[in-house]
Coordinates of C-alpha atoms and ligand atoms in Angstrom, one line a residue:
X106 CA 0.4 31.9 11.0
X107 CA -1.0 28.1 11.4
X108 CA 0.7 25.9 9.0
X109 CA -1.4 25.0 6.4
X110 CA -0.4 21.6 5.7
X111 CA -0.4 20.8 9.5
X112 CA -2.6 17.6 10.1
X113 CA -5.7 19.1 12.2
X114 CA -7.7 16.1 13.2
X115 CA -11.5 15.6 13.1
X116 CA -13.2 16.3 16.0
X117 CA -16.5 14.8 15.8
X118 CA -15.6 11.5 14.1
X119 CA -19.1 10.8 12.5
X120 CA -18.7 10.7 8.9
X121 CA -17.8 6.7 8.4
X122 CA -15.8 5.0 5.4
X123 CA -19.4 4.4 3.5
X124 CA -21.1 8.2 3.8
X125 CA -17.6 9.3 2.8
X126 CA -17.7 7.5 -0.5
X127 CA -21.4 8.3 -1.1
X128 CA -20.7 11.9 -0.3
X129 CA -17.5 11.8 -2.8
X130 CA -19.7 10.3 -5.8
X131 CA -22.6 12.8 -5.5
X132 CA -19.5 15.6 -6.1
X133 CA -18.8 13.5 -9.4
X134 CA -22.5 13.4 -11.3
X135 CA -20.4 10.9 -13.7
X136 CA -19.8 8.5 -10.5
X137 CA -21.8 5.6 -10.6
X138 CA -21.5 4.2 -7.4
X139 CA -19.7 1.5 -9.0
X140 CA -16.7 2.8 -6.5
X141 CA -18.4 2.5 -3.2
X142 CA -19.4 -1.0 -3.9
X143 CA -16.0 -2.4 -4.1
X144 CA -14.5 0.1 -1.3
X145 CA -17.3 -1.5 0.9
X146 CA -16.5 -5.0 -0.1
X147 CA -13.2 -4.1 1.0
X148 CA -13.7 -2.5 4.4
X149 CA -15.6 -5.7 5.1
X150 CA -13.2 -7.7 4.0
X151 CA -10.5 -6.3 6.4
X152 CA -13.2 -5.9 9.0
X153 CA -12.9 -9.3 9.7
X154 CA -9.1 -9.7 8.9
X155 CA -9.2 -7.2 11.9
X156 CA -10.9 -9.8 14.1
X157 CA -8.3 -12.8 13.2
X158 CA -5.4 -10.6 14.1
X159 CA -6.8 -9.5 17.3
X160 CA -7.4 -13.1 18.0
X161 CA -3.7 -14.5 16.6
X162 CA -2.9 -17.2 19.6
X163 CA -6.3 -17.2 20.7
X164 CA -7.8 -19.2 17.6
X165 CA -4.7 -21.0 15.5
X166 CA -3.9 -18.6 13.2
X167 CA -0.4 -18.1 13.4
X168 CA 2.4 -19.9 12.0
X169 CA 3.6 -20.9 8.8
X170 CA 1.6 -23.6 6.2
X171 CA 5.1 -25.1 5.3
X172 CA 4.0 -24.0 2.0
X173 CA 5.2 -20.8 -0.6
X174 CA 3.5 -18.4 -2.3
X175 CA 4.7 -17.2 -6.0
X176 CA 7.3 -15.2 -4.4
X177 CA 8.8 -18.1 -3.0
X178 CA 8.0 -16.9 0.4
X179 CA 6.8 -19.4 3.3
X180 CA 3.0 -18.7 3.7
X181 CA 1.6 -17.7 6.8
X182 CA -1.4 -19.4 8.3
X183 CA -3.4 -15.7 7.9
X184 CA -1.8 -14.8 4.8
X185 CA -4.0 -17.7 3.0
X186 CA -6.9 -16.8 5.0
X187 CA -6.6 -13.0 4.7
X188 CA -6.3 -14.0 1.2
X189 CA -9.3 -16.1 1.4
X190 CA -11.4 -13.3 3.0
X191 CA -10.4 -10.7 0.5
X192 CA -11.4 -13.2 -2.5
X193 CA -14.4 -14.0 -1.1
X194 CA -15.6 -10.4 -0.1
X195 CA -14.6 -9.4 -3.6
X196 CA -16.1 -11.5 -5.5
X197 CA -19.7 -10.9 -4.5
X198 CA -19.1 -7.5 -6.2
X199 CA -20.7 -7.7 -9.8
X200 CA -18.7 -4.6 -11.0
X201 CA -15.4 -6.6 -10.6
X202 CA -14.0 -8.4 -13.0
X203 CA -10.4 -9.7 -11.6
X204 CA -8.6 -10.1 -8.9
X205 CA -4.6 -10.1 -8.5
X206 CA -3.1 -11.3 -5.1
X207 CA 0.3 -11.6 -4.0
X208 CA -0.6 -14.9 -2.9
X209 CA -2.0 -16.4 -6.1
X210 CA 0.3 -17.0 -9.4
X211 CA -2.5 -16.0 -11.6
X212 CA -5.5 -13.6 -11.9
X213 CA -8.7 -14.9 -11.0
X214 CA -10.8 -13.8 -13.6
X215 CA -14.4 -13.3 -12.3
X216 CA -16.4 -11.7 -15.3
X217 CA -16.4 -10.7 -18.8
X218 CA -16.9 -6.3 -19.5
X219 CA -19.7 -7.8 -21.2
X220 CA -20.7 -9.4 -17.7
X221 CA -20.2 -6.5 -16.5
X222 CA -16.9 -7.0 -15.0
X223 CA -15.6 -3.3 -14.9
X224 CA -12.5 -3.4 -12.7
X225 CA -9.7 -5.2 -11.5
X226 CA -8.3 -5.2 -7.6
X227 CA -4.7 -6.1 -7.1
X228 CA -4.0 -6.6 -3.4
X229 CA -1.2 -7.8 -1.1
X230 CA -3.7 -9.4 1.8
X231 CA -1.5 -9.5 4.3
X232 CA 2.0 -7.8 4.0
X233 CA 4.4 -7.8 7.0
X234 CA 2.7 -11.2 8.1
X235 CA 6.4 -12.7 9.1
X236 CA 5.7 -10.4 12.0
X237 CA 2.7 -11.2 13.1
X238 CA 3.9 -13.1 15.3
X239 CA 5.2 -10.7 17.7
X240 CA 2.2 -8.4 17.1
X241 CA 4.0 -5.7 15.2
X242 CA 1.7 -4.1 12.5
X243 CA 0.6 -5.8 9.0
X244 CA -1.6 -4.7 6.6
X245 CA -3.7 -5.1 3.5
X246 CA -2.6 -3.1 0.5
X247 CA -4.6 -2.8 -2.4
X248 CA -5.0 -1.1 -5.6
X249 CA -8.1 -0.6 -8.3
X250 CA -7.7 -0.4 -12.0
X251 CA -10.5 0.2 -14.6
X252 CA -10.5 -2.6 -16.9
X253 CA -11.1 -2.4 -20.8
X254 CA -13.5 -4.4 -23.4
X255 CA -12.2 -7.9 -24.1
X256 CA -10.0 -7.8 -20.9
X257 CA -10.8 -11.3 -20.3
X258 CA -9.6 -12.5 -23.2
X259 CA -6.3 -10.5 -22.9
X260 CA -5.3 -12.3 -19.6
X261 CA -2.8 -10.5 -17.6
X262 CA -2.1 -8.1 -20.3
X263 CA -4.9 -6.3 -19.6
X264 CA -3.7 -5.8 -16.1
X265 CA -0.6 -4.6 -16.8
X266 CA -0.9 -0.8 -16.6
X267 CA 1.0 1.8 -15.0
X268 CA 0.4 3.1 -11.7
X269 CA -0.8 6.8 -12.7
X270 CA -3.8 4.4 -14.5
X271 CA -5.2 3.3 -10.9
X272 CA -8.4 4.5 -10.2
X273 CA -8.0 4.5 -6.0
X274 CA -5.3 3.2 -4.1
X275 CA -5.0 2.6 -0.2
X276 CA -4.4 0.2 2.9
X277 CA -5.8 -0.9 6.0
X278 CA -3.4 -1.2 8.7
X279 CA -3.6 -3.6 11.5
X280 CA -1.7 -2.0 14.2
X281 CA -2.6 -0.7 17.7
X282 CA -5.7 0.5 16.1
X283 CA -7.2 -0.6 12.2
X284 CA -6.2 2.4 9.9
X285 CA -8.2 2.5 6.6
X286 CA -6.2 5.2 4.8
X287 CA -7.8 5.8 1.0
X288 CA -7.1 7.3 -2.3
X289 CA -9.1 8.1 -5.3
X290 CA -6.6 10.6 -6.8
X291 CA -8.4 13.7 -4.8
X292 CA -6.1 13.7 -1.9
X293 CA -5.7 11.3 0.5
X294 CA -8.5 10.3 3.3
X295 CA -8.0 8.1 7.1
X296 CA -10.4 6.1 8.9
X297 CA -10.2 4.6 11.9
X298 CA -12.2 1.5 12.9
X299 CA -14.5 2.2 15.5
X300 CA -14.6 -1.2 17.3
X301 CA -18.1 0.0 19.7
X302 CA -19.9 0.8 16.7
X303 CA -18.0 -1.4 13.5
X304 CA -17.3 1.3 11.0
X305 CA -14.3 2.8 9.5
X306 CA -15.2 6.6 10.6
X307 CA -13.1 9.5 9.0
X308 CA -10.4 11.0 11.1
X309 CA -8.9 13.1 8.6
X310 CA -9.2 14.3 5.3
X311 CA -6.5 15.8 2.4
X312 CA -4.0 14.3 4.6
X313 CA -0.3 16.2 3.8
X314 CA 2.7 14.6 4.1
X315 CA 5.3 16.8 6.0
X316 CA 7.9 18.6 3.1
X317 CA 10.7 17.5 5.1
X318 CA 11.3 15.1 8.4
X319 CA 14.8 14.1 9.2
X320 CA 13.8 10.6 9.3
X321 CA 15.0 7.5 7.2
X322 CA 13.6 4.3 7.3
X323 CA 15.4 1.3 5.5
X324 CA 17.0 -2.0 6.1
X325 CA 20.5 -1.0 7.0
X326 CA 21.9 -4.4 7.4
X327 CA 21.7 -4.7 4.0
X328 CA 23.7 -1.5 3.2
X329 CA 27.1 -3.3 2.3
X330 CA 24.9 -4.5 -0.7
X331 CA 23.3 -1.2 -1.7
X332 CA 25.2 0.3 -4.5
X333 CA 27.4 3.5 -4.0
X334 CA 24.5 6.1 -3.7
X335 CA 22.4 4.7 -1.2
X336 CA 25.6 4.3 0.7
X337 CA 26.7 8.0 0.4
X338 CA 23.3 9.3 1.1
X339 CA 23.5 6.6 4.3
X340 CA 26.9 8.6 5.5
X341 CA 25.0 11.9 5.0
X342 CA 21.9 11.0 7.0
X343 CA 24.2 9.6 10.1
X344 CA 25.9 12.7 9.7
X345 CA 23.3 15.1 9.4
X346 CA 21.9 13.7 12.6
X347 CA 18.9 11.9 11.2
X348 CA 17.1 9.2 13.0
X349 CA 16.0 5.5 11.9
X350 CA 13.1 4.0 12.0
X351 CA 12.5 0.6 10.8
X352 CA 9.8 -2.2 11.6
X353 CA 10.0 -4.4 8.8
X354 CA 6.6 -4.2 7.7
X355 CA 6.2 -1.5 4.6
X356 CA 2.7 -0.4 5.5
X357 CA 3.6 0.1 9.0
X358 CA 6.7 2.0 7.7
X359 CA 4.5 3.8 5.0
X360 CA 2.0 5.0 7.1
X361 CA 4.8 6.4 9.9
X362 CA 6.2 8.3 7.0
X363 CA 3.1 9.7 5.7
X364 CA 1.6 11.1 9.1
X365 CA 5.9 11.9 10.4
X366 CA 7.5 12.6 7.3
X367 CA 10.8 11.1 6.6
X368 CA 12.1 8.5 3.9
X369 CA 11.2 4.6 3.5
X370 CA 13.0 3.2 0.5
X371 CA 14.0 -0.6 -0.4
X372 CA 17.4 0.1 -2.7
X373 CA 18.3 -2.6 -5.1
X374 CA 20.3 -5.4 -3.0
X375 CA 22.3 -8.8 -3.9
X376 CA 19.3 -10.8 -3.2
X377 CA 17.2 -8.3 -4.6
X378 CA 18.4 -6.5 -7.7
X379 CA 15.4 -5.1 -8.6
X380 CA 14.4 -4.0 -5.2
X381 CA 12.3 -6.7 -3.0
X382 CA 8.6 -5.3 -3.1
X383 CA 6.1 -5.9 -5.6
X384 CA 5.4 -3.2 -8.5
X385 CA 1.3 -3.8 -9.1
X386 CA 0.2 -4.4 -5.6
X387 CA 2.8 -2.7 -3.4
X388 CA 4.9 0.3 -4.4
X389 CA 1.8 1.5 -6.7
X390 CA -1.0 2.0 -4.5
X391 CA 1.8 3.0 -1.7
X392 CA 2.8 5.6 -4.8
X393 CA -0.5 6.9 -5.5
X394 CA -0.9 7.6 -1.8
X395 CA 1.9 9.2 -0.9
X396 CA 1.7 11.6 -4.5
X397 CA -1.6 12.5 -3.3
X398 CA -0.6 13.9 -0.1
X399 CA 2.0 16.1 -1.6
X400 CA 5.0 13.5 -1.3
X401 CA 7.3 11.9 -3.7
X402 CA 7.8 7.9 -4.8
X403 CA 10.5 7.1 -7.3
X404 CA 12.4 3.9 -8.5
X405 CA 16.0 5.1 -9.2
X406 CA 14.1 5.9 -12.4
X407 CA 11.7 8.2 -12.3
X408 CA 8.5 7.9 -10.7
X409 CA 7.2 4.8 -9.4
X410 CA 3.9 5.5 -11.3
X411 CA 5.0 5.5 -14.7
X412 CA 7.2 2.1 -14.8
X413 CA 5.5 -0.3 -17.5
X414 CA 4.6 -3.3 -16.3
X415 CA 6.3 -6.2 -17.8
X416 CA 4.6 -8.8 -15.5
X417 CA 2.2 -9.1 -13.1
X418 CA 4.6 -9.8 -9.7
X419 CA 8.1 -7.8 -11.0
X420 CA 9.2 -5.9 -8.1
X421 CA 10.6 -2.4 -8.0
X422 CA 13.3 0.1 -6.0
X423 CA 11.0 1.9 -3.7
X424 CA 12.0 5.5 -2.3
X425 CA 9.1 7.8 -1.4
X426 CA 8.3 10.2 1.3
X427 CA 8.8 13.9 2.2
X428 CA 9.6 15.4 -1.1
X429 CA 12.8 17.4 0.2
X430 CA 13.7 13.9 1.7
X431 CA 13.2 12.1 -1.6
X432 CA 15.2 14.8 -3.6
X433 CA 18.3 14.0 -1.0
X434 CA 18.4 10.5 -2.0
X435 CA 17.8 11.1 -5.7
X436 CA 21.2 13.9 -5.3
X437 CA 23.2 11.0 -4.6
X438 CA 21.4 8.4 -7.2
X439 CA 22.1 11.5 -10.0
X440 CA 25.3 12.7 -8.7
Ligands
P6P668 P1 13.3 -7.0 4.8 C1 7.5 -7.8 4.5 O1 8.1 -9.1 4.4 C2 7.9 -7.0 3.3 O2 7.4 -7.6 2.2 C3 7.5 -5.5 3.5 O3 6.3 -5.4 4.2 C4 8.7 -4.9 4.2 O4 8.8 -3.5 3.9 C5 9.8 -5.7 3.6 O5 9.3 -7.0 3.1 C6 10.9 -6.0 4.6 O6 11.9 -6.7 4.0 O7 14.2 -7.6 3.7 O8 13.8 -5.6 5.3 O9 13.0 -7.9 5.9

C-alpha cells in the first residue's frame, strides 16, 4: 500500500506561482484577488533577489555595511538591498497597508483601511545572509496579516497579533535552486523557479511533513548553555543513533526538515534567553508552514502560534518538525 503522505512530485510542471493563486481564489467565491496581488509582488520581488545572489562576487554585493540593524546585527550589503527590493515591490500594491522588516526599527506605514490599505507583510528579507558568503542557502521569510479599521492610527499595536491570525505564510529559498514554498492555511504548496522561462512553477502540492525522521538539527555548540531538557533530549538523540544536520541558516534548515523530516529548534541560550529568532517574521510564518503540512512548532510553551505578541521584534524558542520528533523534545521540556 503507497504511503499516503509520501511526497509524489509533479510531473508536468506547468501550473506557475500566479495560475496557482488564481486557481485557489476562484475555489473561494469570497476571494477577492486581493491575495494574488501581494503573492505576485512578492515572487517578483525575490525574482530579482534571485538574480543578486547568483551574481554575489560578480557585481559588489557582498560584505558587510559596517552598519546594524535593530537586532544589533552587522548588515549585509544584500540584506539592505534585498530589503530595498522587497519594500519597493511591496509597496506598489494598493491592498497593503504596512510593512514590517527585520531590517527596519519601525513599520512603514503605507495606507490608511480607509485608503484601502487592507494588510500588513512582516518579512525577514534576507535570513542566513552571514553565509552568503560561502554560497550556503539564505532566504526571504515572510508572513501576511489582515489588518483592521483605524490600524494606522494604532501603530504597531495593530500588528501585534498571534500567529494562528496570519492569513498566508511562506519563504523563498535561495539555494542550489529558488524554492517558493507557500501557505494560505489549506496545506502547504512548492515552486520552483524556472530560470528558462521566469516563473515560480508548482512542483508539489499539500506537501506532508514525514511523522517521524531521526534527524535533529540545532546548534550544538551552544548546548553547555541550553537548560537541562534540551540537554537530556541531546544524550537521547546521540544515543538513539540520530543524525545532525545543521547549516546555520533557518530556512535552509526549515525547508530540510519539511521535505526530510526531523527536528530544527533554537532552545533558550545565555546570549539568548528567549531563543535567538524573531517571533512576527520568523518562527510564525515558519509555524504556519510546518502546521500545515501535518507537523508540529512549539516554544517550550505551547504552540508557536498562539504566543501574544508584546513587540514587534521579541524573539521566541523555536522547536518544530515531525510531530513524533517534536513530542520527544517536549518529553524532556515536561518531564
Ligand atoms: P546561530 C541566521 O543568522 C539566523 O538568524 C537563522 O537563519 C539561523 O537559524 C540562526 O540565526 C543561526 O544562529 O547562533 O546558530 O549561528
Amino acid at each position: 500500500m503507497p504511503d499516503p503522505t509520501a511526497n509524489e512530485w509533479n510531473e508536468d510542471n506547468l501550473q506557475s506561482l500566479q495560475s496557482h493563486i488564481l486557481a485557489e481564489e476562484q475555489s473561494h467565491p469570497q476571494a477577492t484577488g486581493e491575495f494574488s496581488w501581494i503573492l505576485s509582488a512578492i515572487a517578483l520581488a525575490t525574482k530579482t533577489i534571485a538574480n543578486k545572489v547568483r551574481r554575489a562576487r560578480i557585481d559588489d554585493v557582498l560584505g558587510d555595511l559596517g552598519e546594524t540593524n535593530p537586532q544589533g546585527e552587522t548588515q549585509q550589503k544584500l540584506d539592505v538591498i534585498a530589503n530595498d527590493i522587497i519594500k519597493a515591490c511591496l509597496g506598489s500594491r494598493a491592498n497593503i497597508g504596512v510593512l514590517v522588516s527585520e531590517e527596519d526599527e519601525e513599520p512603514t506605514v503605507l495606507r490608511t483601511h480607509a485608503e484601502g490599505g487592507r494588510y500588513a507583510v512582516l518579512f525577514d528579507p534576507l535570513d542566513g545572509s552571514s553565509n552568503i558568503d560561502f554560497s550556503v542557502g539564505v532566504g526571504t521569510i515572510f508572513s501576511v496579516l489582515r489588518l483592521e479599521d483605524g490600524h494606522a492610527a494604532k501603530g504597531v499595536e495593530a500588528i501585534l497579533h498571534h500567529g494562528a491570525r496570519q492569513v498566508a505564510a511562506g519563504y523563498v529559498l535561495f539555494g542550489s535552486s529558488t524554492v517558493f514554498v507557500l501557505t494560505t492555511g489549506n496545506g502547504v504548496n512548492m515552486f520552483v523557479l524556472d530560470q528558462s522561462i521566469g516563473a515560480f512553477v508548482l512542483v508539489k502540492s499539500n506537501l506532508q511533513i514525514p511523522q517521524a525522521s531521526p534527524i535533529y538539527s540545532v546548534n550544538e555548540a551552544n548546548c553547555n548553555r541550553f537548560p537541562e531538557p534540551y540537554r537530556e533530549y541531546l544524550t537521547w538523540a546521540h544515543e538513539s543513533d540520530y543524525t545532525s544536520r545543521y547549516i546555520g541558516s533557518m530556512v535552509a534548515d526549515v525547508h530540510r526538515t519539511l521535505l526530510k523530516g526531523g527536528l530544527f529548534m533554537y532552545p533558550p541560550t545565555a546570549i539568548h534567553p528567549d531563543g535567538k529568532l524573531r517571533l512576527m517574521y520568523e518562527a510564525n510564518p515558519m509555524a504556519m508552514i510546518i502546521e500545515n503540512a501535518g507537523g508540529r512548532a512549539i516554544s517550550e510553551h505551547g504552540r508557536i502560534l498562539e504566543v501574544e505578541p508584546t513587540s514587534l521584534h521579541q524573539r521566541s524558542v523555536v522547536i518544530m518538525g515531525s510531530p513524533d520528533e517534536v513530542g520527544h523534545v517536549q518529553r524532556f521540556i515536561d518531564s
